[in-house]
PDB file of C-alpha atoms in Angstrom:
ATOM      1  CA  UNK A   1       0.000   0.000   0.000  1.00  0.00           C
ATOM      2  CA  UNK A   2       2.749   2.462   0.783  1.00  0.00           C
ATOM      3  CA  UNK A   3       3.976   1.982  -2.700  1.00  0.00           C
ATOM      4  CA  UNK A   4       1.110   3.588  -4.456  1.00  0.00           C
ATOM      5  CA  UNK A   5       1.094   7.169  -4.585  1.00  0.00           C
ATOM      6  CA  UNK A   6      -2.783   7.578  -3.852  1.00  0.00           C
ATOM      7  CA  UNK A   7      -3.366   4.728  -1.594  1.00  0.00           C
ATOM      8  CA  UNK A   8      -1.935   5.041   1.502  1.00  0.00           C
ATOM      9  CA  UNK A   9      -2.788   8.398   1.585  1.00  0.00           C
ATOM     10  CA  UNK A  10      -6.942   8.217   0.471  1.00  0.00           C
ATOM     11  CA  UNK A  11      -6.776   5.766   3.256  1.00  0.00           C
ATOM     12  CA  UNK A  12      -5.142   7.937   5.779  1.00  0.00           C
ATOM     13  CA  UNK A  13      -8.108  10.331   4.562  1.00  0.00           C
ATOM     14  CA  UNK A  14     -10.829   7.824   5.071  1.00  0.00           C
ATOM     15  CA  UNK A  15      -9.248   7.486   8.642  1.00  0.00           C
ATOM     16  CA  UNK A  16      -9.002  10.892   9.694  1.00  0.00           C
ATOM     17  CA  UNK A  17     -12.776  11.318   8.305  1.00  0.00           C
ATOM     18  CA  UNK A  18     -14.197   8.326  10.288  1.00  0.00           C
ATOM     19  CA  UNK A  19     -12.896   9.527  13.364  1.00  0.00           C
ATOM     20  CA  UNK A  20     -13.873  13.151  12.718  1.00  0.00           C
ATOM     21  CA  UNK A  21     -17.755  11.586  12.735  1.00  0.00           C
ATOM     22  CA  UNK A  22     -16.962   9.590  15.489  1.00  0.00           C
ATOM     23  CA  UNK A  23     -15.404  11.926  17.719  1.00  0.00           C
ATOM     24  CA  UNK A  24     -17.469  15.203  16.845  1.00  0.00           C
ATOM     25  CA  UNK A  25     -21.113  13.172  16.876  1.00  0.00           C
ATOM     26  CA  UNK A  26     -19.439  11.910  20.325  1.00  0.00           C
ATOM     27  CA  UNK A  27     -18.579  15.209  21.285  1.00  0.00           C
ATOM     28  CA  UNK A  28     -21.842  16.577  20.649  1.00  0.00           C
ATOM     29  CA  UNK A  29     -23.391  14.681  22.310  1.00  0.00           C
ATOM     30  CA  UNK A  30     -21.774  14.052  25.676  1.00  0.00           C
ATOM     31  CA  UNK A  31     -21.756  18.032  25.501  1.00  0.00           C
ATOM     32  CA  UNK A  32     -25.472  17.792  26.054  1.00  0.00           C
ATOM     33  CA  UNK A  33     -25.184  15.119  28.382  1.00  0.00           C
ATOM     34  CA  UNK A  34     -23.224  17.707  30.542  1.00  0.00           C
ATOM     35  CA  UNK A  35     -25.586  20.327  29.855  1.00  0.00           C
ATOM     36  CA  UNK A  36     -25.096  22.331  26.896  1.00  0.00           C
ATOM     37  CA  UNK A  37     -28.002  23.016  24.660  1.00  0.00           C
ATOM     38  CA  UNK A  38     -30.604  21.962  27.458  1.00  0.00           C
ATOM     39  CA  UNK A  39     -33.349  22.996  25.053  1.00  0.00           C
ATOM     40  CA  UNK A  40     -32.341  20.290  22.770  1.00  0.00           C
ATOM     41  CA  UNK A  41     -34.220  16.490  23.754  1.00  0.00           C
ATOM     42  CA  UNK A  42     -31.222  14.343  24.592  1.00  0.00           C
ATOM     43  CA  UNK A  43     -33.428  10.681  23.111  1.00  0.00           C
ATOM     44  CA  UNK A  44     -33.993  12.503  19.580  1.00  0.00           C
ATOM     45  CA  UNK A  45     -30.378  13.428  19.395  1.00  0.00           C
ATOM     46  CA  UNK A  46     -28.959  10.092  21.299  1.00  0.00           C
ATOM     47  CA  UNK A  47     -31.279   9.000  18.320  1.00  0.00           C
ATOM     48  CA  UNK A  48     -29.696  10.675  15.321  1.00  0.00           C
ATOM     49  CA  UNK A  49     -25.783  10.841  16.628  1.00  0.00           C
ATOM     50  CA  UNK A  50     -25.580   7.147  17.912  1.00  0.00           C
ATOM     51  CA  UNK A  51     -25.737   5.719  14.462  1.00  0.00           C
ATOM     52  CA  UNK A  52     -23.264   8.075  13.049  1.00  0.00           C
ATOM     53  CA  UNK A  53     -20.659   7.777  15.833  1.00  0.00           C
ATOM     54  CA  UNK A  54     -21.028   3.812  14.796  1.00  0.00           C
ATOM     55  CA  UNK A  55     -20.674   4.562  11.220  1.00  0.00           C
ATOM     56  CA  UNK A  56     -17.513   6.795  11.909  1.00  0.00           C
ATOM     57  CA  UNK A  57     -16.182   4.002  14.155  1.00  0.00           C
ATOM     58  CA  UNK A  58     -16.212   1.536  11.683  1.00  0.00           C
ATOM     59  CA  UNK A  59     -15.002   3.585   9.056  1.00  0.00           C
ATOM     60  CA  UNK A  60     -11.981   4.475  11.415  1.00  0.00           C
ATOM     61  CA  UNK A  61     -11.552   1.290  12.539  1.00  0.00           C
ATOM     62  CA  UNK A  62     -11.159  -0.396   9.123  1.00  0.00           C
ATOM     63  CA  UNK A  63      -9.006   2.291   7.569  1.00  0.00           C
ATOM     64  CA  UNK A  64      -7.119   1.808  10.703  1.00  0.00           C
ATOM     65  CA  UNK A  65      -6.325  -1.693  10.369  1.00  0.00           C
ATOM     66  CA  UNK A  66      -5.340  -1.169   6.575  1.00  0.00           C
ATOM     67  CA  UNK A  67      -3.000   2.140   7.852  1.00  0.00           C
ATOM     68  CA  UNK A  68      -1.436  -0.351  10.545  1.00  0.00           C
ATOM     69  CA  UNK A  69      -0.844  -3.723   8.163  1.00  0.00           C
ATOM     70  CA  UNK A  70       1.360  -1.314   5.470  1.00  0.00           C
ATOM     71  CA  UNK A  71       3.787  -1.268   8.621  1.00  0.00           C
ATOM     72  CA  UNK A  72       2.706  -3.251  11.481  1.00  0.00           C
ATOM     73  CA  UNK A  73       5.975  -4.387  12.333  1.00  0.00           C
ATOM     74  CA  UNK A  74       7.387  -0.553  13.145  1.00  0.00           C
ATOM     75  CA  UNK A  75       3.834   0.772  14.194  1.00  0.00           C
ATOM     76  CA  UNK A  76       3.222  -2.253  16.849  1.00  0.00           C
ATOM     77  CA  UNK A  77       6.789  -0.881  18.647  1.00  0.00           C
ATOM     78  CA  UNK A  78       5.279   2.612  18.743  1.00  0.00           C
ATOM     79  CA  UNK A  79       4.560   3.766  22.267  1.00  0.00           C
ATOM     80  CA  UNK A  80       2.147   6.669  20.666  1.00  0.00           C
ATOM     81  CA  UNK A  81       0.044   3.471  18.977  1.00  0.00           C
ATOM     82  CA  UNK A  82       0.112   1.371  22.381  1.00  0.00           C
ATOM     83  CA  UNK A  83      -1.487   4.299  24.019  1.00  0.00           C
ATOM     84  CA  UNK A  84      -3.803   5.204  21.498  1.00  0.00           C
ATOM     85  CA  UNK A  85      -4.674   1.009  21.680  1.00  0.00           C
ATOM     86  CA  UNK A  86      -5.398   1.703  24.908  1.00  0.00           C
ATOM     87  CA  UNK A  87      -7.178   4.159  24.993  1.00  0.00           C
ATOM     88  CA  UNK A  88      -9.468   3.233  22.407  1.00  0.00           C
ATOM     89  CA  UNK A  89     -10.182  -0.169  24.462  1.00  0.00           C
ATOM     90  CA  UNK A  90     -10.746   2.188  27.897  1.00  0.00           C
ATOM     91  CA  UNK A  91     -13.106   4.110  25.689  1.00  0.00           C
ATOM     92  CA  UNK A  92     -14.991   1.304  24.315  1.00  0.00           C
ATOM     93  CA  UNK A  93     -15.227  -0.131  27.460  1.00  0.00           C
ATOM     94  CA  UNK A  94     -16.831   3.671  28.875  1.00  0.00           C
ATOM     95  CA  UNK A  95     -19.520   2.673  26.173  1.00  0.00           C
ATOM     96  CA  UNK A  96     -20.481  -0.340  27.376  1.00  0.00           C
ATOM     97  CA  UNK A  97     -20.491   1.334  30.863  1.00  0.00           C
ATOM     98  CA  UNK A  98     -22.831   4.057  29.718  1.00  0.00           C
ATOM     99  CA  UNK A  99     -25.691   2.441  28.078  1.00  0.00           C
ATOM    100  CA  UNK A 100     -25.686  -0.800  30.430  1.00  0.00           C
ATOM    101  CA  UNK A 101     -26.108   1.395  33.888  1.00  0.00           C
ATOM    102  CA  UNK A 102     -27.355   5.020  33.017  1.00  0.00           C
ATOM    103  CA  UNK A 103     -28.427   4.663  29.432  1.00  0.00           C
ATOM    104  CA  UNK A 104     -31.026   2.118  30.402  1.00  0.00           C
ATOM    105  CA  UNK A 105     -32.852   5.118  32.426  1.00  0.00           C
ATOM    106  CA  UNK A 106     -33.054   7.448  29.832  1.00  0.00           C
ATOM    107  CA  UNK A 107     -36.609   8.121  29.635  1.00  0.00           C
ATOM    108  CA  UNK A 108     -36.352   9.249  33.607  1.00  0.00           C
ATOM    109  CA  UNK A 109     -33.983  11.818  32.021  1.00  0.00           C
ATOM    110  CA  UNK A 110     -36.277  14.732  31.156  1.00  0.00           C
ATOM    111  CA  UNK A 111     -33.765  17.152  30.114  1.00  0.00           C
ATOM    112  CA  UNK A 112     -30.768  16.420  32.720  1.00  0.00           C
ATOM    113  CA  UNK A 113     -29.383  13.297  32.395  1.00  0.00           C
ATOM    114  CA  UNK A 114     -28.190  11.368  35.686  1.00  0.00           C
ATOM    115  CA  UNK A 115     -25.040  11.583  37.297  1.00  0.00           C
ATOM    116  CA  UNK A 116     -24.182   8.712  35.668  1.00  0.00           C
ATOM    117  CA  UNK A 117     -24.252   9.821  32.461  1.00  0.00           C
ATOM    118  CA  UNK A 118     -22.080  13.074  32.982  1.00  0.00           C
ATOM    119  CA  UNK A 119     -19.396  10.620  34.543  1.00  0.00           C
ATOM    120  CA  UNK A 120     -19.433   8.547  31.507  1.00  0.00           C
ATOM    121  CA  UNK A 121     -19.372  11.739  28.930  1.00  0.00           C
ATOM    122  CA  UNK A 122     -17.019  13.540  30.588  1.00  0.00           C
ATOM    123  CA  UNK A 123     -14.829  10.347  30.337  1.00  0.00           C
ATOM    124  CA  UNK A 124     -15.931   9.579  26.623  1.00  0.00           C
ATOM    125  CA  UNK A 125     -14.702  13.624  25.932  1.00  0.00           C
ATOM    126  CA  UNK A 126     -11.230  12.609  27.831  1.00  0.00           C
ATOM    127  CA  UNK A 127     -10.624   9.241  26.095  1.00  0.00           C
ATOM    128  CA  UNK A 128     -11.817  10.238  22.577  1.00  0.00           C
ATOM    129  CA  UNK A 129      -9.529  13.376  22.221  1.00  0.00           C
ATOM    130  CA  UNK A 130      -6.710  11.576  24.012  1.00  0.00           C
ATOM    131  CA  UNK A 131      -7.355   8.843  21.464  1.00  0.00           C
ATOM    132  CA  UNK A 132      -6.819  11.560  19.201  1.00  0.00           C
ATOM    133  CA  UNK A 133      -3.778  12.977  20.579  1.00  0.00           C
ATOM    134  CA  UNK A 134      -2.151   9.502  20.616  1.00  0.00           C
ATOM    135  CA  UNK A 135      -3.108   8.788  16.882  1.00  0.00           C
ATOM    136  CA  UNK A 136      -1.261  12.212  15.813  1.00  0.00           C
ATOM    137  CA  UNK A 137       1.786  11.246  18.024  1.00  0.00           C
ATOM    138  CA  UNK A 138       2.101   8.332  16.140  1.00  0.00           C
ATOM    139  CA  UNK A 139       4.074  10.175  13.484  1.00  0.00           C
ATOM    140  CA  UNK A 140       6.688  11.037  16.040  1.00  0.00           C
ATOM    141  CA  UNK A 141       7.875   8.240  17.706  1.00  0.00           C
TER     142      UNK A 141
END
C-alpha cells in the first residue's frame, strides 16, 4: 500500500474522516449530556448521533487496520500506537459502561441526564480526544 502514490494516503483520509464523525457526533453529544443546549431532547439526538458515531467508528476502525498492516511491524513498537490502543479499548469499554447502567434510564432523564451519564461523557470527551492525541503522536515516535 505504501507503494502507491494515492493509496496510503486516500486511506489515511478515510481514517481521519471516520474519526472526525466519530469523535465530533461523540462530542456533541456528551456536551449535552453535561448540559449544553438543554433545550435540545437528549433521546432525539442520542437518536440521530448514535448511528453516526457507529458509522464513523467503523469507518476508522477499518481504515485503521489497513493504515497499521502497510507497517505493522514498526507501528506495533510505537509507544504513541500502544497508548492510542489503549485508549481506544478504555473508551470502548466507557460505552459499554454508559448504556448498560445510566443509558437504560433514559426516559427518567427529562432534560438532565443522571449523574451517571455526565461521569461517563465527561470520560468519553477525555478518552476520545486523548485517542486523538495519541493517533497524531504516532508520526513522532
Amino acid at each position: 500500500m505504501r507503494s502507491s502514490p494515492a493509496l496510503y494516503p486516500a486511506v489515511e483520509i478515510l481514517h481521519i474522516i471516520g474519526f472526525v464523525i466519530l469523535v465530533g457526533s461523540i462530542l456533541a453529544l456528551d456536551l449535552r449530556l453535561l448540559g449544553l443546549g438543554r433545550t435540545l431532547a437528549i433521546q432525539p439526538m442520542a437518536q440521530l448521533l448514535l448511528p453516526l458515531s457507529r458509522a464513523g467508528f467503523l469507518l476508522a476502525i477499518s481504515m485503521g487496520f489497513l493504515l497499521f498492516s502497510a507497517d505493522a511491524s514498526h507501528v506495533v513498537k510505537n509507544p504513541a500506537f500502544q497508548i492510542k490502543l489503549l485508549l481506544i479499548g478504555a473508551a470502548l469499554i466507557n460505552i459499554v459502561i454508559a448504556h448498560a447502567v445510566p443509558w437504560r434510564y433514559v426516559e427518567h432523564w427529562g432534560d438532565k441526564a443522571s449523574g451517571a451519564a455526565k461521569v461517563t461523557a465527561l470520560l468519553s470527551i477525555l478518552l476520545w480526544l486523548g485517542v486523538i492525541c495519541a493517533g497524531r503522536l504516532i508520526a513522532y515516535f
